[in-house]
XYZ file of C-alpha atoms in Angstrom:
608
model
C 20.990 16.040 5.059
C 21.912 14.205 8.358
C 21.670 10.496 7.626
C 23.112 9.814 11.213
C 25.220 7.113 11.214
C 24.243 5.562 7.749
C 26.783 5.157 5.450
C 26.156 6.852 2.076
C 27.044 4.292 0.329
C 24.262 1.762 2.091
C 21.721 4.115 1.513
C 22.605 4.351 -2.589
C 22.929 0.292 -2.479
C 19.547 -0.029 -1.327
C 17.841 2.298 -3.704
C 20.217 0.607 -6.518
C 18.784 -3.139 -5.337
C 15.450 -2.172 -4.646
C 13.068 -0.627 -7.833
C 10.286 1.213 -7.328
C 8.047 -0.512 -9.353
C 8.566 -3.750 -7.927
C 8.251 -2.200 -4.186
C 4.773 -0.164 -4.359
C 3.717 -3.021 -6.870
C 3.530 -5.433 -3.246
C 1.129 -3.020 -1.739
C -0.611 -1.059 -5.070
C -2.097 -2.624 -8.545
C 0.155 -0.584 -10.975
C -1.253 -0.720 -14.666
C 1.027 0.674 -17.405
C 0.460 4.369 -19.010
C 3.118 5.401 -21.351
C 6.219 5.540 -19.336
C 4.621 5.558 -16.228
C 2.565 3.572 -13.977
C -0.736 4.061 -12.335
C -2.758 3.157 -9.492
C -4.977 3.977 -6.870
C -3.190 5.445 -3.932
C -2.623 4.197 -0.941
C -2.199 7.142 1.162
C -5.664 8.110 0.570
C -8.972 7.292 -0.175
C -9.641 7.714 -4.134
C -12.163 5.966 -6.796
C -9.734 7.485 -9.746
C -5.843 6.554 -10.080
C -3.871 9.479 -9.341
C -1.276 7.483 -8.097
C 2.387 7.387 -10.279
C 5.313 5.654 -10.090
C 8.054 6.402 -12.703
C 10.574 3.535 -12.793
C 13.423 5.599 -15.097
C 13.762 8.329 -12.247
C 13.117 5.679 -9.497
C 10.482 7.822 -7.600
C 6.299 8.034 -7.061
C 3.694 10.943 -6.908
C 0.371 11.034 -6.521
C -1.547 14.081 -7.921
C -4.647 13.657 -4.921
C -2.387 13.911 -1.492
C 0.730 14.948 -3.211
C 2.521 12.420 -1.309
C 5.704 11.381 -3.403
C 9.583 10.244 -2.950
C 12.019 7.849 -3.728
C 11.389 3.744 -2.103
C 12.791 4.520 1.321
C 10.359 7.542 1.595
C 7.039 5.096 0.552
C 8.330 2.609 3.075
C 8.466 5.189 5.663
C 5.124 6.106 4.935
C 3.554 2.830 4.430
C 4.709 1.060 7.594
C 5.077 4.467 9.732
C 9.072 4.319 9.778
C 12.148 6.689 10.427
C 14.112 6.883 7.937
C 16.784 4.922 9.484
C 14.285 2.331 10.413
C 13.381 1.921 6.703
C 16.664 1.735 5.526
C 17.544 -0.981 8.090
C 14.418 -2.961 6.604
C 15.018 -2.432 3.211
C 18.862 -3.184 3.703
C 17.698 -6.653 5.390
C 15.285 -7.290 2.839
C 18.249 -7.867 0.381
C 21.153 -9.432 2.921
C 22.931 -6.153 3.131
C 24.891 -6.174 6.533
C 23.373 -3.693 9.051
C 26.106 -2.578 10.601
C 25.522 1.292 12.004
C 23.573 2.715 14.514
C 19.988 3.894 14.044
C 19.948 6.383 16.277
C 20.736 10.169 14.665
C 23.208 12.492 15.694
C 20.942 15.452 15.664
C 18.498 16.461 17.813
C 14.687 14.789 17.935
C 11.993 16.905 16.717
C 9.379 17.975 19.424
C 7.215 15.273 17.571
C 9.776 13.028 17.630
C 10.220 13.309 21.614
C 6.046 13.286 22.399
C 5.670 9.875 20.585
C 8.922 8.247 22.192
C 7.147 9.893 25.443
C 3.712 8.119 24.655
C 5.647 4.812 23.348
C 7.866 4.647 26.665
C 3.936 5.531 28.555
C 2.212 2.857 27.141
C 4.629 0.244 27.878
C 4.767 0.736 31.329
C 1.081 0.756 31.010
C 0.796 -2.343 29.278
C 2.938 -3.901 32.091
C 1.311 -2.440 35.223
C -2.407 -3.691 33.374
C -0.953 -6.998 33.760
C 1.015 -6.847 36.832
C -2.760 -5.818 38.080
C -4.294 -9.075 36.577
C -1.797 -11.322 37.349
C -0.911 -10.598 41.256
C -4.113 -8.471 42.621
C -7.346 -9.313 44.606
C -9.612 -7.181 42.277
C -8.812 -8.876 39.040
C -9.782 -11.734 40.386
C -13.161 -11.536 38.607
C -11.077 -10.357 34.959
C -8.468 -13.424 35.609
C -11.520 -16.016 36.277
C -13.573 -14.337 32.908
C -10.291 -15.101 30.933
C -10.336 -18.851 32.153
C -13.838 -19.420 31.058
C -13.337 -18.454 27.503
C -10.506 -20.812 27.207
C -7.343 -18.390 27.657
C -4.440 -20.040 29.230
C -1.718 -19.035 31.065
C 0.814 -18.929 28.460
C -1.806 -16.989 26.327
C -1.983 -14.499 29.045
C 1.547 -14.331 28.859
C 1.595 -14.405 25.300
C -0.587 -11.732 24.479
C 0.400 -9.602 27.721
C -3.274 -9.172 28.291
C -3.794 -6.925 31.361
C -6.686 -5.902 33.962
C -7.913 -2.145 34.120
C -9.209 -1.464 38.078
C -12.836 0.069 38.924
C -11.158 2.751 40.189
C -10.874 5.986 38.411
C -7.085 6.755 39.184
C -4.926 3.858 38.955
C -3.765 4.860 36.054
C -3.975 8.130 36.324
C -1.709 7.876 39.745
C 0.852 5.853 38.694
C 1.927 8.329 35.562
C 1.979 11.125 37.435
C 3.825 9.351 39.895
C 6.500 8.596 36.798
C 6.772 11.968 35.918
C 4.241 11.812 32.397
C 2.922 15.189 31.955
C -1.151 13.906 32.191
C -2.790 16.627 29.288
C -0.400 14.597 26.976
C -1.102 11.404 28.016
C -4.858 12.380 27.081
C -3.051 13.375 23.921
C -2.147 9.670 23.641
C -5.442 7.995 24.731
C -4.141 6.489 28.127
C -6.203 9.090 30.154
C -9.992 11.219 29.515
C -10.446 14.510 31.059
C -13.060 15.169 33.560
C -16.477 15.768 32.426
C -17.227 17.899 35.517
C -13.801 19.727 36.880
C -10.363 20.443 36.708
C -8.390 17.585 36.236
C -7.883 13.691 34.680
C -9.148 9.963 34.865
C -8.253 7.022 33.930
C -9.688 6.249 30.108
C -10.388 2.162 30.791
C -11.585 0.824 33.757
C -13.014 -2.212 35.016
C -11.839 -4.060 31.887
C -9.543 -7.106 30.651
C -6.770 -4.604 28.125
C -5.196 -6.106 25.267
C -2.385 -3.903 24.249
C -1.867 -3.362 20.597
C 1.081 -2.935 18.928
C 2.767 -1.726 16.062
C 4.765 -3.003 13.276
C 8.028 -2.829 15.247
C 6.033 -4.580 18.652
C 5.698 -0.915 20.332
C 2.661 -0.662 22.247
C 1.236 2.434 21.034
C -2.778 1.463 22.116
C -5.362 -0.488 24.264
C -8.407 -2.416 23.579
C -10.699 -3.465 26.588
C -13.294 -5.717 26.897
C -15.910 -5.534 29.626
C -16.993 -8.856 31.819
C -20.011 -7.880 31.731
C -23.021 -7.466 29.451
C -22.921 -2.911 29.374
C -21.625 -0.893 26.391
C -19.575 -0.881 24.382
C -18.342 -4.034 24.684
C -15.019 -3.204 23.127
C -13.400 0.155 23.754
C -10.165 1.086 21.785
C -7.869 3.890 22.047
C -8.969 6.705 20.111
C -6.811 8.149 17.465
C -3.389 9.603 18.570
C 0.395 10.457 17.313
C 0.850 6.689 17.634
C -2.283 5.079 16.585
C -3.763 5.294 13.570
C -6.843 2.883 13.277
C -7.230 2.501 9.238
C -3.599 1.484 9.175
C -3.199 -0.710 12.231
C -3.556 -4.321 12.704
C -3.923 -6.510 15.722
C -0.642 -8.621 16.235
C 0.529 -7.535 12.592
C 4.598 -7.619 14.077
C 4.294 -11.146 15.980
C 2.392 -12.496 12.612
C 4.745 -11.150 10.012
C 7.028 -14.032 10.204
C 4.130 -16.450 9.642
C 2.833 -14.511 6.658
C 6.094 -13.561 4.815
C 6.701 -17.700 4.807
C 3.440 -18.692 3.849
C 2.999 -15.531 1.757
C -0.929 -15.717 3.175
C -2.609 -13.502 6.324
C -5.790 -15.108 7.627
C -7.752 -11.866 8.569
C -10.326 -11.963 11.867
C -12.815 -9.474 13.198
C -11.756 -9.741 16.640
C -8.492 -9.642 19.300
C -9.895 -12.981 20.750
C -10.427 -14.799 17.611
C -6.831 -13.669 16.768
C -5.826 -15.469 20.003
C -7.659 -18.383 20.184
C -6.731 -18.908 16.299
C -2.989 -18.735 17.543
C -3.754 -21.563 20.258
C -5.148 -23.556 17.435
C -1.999 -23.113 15.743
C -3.170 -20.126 13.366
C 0.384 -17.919 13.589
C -0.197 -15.380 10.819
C -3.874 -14.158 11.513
C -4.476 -10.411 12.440
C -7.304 -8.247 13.317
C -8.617 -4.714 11.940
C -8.914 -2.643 15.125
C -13.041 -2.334 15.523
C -13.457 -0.742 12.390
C -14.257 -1.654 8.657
C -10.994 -2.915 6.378
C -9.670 0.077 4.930
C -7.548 0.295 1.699
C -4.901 1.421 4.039
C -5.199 -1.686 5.721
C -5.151 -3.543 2.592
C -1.713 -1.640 1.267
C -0.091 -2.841 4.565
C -0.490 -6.093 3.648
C 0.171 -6.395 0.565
C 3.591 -6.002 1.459
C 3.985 -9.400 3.164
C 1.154 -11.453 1.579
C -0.415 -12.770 -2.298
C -3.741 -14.667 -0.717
C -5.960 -12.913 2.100
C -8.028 -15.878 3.833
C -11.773 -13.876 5.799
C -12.208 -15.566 8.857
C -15.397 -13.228 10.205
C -17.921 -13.927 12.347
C -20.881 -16.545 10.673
C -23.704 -14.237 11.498
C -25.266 -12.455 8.919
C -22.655 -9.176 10.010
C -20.009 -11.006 9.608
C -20.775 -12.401 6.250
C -21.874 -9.456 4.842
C -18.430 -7.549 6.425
C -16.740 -10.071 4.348
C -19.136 -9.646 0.857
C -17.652 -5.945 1.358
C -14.336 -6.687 1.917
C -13.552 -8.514 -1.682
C -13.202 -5.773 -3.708
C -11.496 -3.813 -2.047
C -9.306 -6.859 -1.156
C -9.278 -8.135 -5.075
C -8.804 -4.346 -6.279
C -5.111 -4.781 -3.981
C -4.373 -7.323 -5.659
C -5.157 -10.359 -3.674
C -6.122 -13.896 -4.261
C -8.866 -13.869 -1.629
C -10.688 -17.105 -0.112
C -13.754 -17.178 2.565
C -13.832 -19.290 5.408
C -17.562 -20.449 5.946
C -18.451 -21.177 9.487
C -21.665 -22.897 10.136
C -24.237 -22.285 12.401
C -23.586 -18.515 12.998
C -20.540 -19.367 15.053
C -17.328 -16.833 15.050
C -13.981 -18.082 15.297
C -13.612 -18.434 18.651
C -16.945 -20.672 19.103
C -16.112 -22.770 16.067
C -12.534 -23.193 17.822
C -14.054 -24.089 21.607
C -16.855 -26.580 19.578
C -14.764 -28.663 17.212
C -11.400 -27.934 17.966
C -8.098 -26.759 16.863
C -7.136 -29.521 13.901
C -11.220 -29.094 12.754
C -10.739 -25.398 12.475
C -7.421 -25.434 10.501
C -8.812 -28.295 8.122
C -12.218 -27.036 7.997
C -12.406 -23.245 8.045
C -8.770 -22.055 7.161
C -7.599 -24.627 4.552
C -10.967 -25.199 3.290
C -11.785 -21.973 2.862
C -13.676 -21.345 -0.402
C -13.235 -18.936 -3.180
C -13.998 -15.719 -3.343
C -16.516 -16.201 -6.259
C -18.157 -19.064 -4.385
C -18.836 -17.596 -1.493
C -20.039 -14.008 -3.176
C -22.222 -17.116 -4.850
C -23.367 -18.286 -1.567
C -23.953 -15.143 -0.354
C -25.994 -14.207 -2.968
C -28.688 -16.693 -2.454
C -30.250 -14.992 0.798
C -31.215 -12.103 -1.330
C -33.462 -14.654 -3.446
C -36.330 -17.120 -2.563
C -35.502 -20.578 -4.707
C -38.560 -22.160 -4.072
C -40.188 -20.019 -6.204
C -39.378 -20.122 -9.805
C -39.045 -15.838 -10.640
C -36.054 -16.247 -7.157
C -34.247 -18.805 -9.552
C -33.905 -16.881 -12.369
C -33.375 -13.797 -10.845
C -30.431 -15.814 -8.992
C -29.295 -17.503 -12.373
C -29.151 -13.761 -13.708
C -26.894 -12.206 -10.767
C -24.908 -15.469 -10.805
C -24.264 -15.110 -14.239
C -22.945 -11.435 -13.861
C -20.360 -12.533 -10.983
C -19.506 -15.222 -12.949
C -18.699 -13.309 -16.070
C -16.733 -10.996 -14.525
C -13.870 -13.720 -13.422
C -10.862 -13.609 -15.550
C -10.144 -17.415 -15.722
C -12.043 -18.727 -18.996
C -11.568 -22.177 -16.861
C -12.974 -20.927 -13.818
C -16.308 -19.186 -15.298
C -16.447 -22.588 -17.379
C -16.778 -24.799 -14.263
C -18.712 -22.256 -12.473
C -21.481 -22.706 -15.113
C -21.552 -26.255 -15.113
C -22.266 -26.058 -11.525
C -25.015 -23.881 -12.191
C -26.185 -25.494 -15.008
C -26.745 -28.770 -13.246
C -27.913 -27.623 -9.759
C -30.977 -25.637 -11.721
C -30.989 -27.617 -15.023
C -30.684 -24.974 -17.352
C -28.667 -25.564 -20.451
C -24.815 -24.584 -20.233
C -24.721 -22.998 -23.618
C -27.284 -20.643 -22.537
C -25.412 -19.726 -19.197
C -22.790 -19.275 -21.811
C -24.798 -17.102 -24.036
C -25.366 -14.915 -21.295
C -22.189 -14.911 -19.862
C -20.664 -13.354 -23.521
C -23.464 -10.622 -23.461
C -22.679 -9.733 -19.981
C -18.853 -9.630 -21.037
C -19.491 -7.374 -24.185
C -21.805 -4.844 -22.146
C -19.749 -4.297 -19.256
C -16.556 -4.090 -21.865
C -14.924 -7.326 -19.987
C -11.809 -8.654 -21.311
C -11.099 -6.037 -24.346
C -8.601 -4.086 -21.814
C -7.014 -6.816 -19.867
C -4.777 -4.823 -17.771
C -7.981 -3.084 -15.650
C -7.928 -4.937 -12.376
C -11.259 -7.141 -11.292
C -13.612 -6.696 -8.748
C -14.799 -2.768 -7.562
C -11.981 -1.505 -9.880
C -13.617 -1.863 -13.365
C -16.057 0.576 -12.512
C -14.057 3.421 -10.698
C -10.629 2.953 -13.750
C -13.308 3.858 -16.278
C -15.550 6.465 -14.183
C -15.763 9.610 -15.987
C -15.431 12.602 -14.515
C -18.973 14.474 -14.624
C -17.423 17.818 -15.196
C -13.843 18.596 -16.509
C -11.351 20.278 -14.154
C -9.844 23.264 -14.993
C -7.079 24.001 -12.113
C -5.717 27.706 -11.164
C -2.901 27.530 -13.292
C -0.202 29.137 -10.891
C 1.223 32.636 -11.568
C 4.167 32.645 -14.498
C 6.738 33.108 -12.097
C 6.359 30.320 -10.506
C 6.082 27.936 -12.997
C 9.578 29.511 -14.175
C 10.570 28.155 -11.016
C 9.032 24.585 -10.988
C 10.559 24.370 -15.185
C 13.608 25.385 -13.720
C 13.962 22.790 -10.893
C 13.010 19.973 -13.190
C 15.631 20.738 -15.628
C 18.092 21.468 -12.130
C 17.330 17.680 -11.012
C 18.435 16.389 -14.350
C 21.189 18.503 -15.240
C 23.776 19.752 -12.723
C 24.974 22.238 -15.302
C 21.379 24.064 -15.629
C 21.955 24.115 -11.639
C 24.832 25.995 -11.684
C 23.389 28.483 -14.515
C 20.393 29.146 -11.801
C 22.455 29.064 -8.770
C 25.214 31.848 -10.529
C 22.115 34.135 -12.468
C 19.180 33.154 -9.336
C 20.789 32.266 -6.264
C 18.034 32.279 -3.592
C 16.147 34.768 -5.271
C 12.787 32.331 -5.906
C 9.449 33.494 -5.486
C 8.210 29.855 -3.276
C 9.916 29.595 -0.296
C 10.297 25.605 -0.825
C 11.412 26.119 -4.204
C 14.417 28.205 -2.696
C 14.365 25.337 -0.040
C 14.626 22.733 -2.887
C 17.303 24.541 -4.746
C 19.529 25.425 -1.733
C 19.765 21.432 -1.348
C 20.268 20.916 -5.234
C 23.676 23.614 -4.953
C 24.575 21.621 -1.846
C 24.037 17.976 -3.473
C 26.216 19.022 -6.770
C 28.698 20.841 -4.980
C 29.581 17.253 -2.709
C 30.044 15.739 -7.080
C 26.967 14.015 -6.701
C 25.689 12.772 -10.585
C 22.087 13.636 -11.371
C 20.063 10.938 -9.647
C 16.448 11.796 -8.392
C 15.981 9.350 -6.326
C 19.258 9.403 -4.549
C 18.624 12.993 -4.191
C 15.217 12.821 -2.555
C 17.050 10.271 0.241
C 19.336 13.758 1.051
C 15.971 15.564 2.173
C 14.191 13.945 4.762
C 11.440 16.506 4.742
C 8.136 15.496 3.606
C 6.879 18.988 2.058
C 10.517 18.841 -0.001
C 10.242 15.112 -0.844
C 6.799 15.765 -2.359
C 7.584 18.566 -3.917
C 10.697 17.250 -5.847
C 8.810 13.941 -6.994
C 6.082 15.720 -8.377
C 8.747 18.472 -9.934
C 10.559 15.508 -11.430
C 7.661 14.384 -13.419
C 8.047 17.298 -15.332
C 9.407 15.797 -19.205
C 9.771 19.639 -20.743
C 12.799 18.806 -23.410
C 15.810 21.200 -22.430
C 16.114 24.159 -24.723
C 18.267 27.152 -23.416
C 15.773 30.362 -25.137
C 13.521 29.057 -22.702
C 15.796 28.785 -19.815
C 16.391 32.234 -20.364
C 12.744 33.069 -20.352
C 12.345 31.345 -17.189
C 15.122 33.807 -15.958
C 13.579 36.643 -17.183
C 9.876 35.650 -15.704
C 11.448 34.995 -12.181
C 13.900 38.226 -12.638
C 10.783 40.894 -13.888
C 8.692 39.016 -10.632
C 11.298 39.650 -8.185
C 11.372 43.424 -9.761
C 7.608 44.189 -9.401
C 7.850 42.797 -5.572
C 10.850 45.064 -5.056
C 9.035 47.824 -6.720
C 5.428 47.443 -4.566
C 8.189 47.106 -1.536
C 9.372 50.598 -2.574
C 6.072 51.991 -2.900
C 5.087 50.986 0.639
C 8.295 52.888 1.879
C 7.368 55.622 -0.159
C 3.861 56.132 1.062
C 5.042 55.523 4.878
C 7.617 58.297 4.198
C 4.753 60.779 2.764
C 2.757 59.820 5.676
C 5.372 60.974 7.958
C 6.293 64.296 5.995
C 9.697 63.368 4.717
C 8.796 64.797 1.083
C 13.252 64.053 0.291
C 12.875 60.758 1.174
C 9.580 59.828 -0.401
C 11.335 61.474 -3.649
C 14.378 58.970 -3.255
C 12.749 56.379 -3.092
C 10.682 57.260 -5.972
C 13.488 57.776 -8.562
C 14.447 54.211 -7.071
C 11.366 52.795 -7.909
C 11.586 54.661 -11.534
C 14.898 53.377 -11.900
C 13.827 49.483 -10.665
C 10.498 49.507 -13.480
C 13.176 50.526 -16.140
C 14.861 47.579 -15.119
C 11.835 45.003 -14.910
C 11.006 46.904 -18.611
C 14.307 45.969 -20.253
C 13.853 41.953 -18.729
């Protein structure tokens, strides 16, 4: 229960200010289901919402990873915080005074004390990668690449971008020279092990490194980019304690500012388009790390951002990374727009071409709608010279169109249509309806757009029938469910149970229940869960919580009786063993104790 040196009354103001509902609502599209809410989660991947938040007890659970907690705990696990880091945000978040320390009295876990390991290695690696390129004779060559795409100075500086040597030790020298054990550092991506051999190189060379950071600025990876034309042309960091590549986004920390005013991210497919959009004036543009857009990625940013503007690449990859990337975008719940850049150029081109003020006017601000450009897109999969590609377009076009919510906005979408193929508008609208009725548009309002409609009303193919879990221990979860509600039930378990549960985190869960009533704490799940700080527990107590079984004492006394009879029958098989071991050994007396014990014990469990 060690808070460190957090007040407990900060802690309990910031899970008074901030609601539940309103916090996972920034990152997950919560639709209403009785008392709870639903979503998809965004933990994990998952076409079917098994994602709850329940506002009255102030906490979330989702049934698929079995993540759960109060809103410090889905912080934490959103943005990869400590606990006293996400108390410190969410305590800034509403203008409460941060006035403790962050660091914890106890001891750091062995986890705890490998990342601040690879954190503190990759900083001084970050800073000897650029010490290299800015003051060395072999980076020469990096330092005059960098000036021919347009990188000055200050963006060096900036951006701390670094040069990785030919050589096959630099790095691997200099660590061991600072004492950083190497098999770990392999752990953390800064070194490769020898393919032939004992021993370890260095895992970039002969490349300009652009450090990536986290959402606190800790450099936790690398990405470098060879000079020349060889393979691959980008190589990351692989995946590590610190770096987690659905969830991480170039210059995310620097950009947050940016975003949180402007409420909008302009998202890039590159670390150099991110950069040369920054020169041009573009502050709250990030990258995904060389990967697709993930959900993950998506729930990140929904925390700081409404609108998403797609700045990728004009070639036909880059459009069709963005086609993909509007559902899943839309299904977070943003407003998305689509820059269109012209002549196959990416970012960085358009920006060297035509610009800085062209490429803020032209491709951020005029960015066009997602339904236009899934519009625009669609034409290349149709020939419109030809009479059967028009109406085959009209058809499609129709289908996107129908699906927008806006009455106004599929109304001027048609007209568009209408008059660029001269087709009537009332029989774009005809079509329109019938697409609407057959795909069920519109009757259920609160089902999000885009991908969602499809996976919120999936059925499953076969119904699920789950191991229901032994009687005892659903004694125990009925029993901890009425204990977090009631600290009177508590001390009816704690005087008739004590320890004496079957799970080992149920005993876990209850010890901390006696503990929190026994301080005078009222009955407050969510203020509970903040007293754990232990993931397995925090789960486990959210998803107990959303137990709603009315109180009624015959069955508390069942319960009793279940978890009583259990802890009988393992006593008695205990007794057995003993027994046999005894016979084994050719102590017939003591095999005969222990068997009017074990006669005495199943009497007992009998009379439960």
């Amino acid at each position: 229960m060690n808070n460190g040196m957090i007040p407990q009354s900060v802690i309990d103001e910031v899970l008074r200010r901030h609601d539940i509902a309103e916090t996972v609502g920034k990152v997950v599209h919560l639709v209403k289901n009785g008392k709870y809410l639903k979503g998809l989660c965004p933990f994990h991947s998952e076409r079917t919402p098994s994602f709850t938040v329940t506002p009255e007890k102030q906490i979330y659970h989702c049934y698929g990873c079995g993540k759960g907690g109060n809103v410090i705990k889905f912080v934490m696990d959103m943005e990869s915080l400590s606990f006293p880091e996400a108390v410190k945000q969410l305590a800034e978040d509403i203008g409460l005074p941060v006035s403790w320390s962050a660091s914890s009295n106890a001891e750091p876990t062995p986890q705890q004390q490998e990342k601040l390991r690879l954190v503190e290695a990759h900083e001084y690696t970050a800073k000897l990668y650029h010490y290299i390129l800015r003051n060395t004779e072999p980076a020469k060559q990096a330092m005059d690449y960098l000036r021919t795409r347009g990188f000055t100075d200050n963006l060096i500086e900036e951006f701390g971008l670094g040069y990785a040597p030919a050589r096959w030790d630099t790095l691997t020298s200099a660590l061991e020279r600072k004492g950083y054990d190497a098999k770990e550092m392999e752990t953390g991506g800064l070194l490769s092990r020898r393919q032939e051999g004992e021993g370890y190189v260095d895992r970039f060379r002969d490349r300009v490194m652009f450090p990536i950071q986290d959402g606190n600025g800790h450099t936790i990876a690398f990405a470098g980019r060879l000079m020349t034309s060889g393979q691959p042309k980008y190589l990351n960091s692989p995946e590590s304690p610190l770096f987690n590549k659905s969830r991480t986004l170039y210059r995310l920390h620097e950009a947050k500012p940016a975003i949180r005013r402007t409420r909008q991210a302009v998202l890039f497919e590159g670390y150099v388009d991110v950069i040369k959009a920054w020169s041009a004036g573009v502050h709250n543009g990030v990258a995904t790390m060389g990967t697709a857009l993930t959900a993950e990625h998506a729930a990140v940013l929904k925390r700081f951002a409404d609108e998403i503007v797609l700045c990728y690449d004009g070639d036909d990859a880059g459009q069709a990374a963005a086609h993909k990337s509007i559902p899943l975008l839309e299904g977070a719940g943003f407003h998305v727009r689509v820059s269109v850049l012209p002549n196959r150029m990416d970012p960085d081109e358009y920006i060297t071409a035509n610009g800085p003020a062209s490429f803020v006017r032209e491709c951020i601000e005029g960015a066009v709608s997602a339904i236009k450009f899934q519009l625009i897109y669609l034409r290349k999969a149709h020939i419109l010279l030809e009479e059967d590609g028009r109406i085959r377009y009209l058809r499609d076009a129709v289908k996107l169109v129908a699906r927008q919510e806006s009455p106004t906005e599929r109304e001027l979408l048609l007209k568009e249509l209408s008059q660029e193929f001269g087709v009537s508008i009332d029989t774009l609208k005809q079509e329109t309806v019938e697409v609407r009725q057959r795909e069920k548009l519109g009757s259920a309002r609160d089902i999000p757009s885009g991908s969602w409609n499809n996976e919120w009303n999936e059925k499953r193919s076969s119904s699920r029938h789950p191991t229901l879990a032994p009687a005892n221990v659903q004694a125990e979860r009925q029993l901890l469910a009425w204990m977090l509600l009631d600290a009177d039930t508590a001390g009816i378990v704690q005087e008739r149970l004590g320890d004496d549960f079957h799970v080992e985190d149920h005993a876990a869960l209850a010890a901390y229940l006696y503990a929190y009533y026994a301080q005078g704490n009222d009955p407050d799940v969510g203020r509970f869960i903040s007293t754990l700080q232990d993931d397995r527990l925090e789960s486990l107590a959210s998803a107990v919580a959303l137990d709603n079984t009315p109180f009624d004492e015959r069955v508390l006394e069942d319960c009793l009786r279940t978890i009583g009879r259990a802890s009988l029958s393992r006593e008695i098989e205990r007794k057995k063993e003993q027994m046999q071991q005894a016979e084994r050994s050719g102590d017939p007396i003591k095999a005969a104790q222990i068997l009017t014990e074990i006669i005495a014990l199943d009497k007992r469990r009998k009379q439960q």
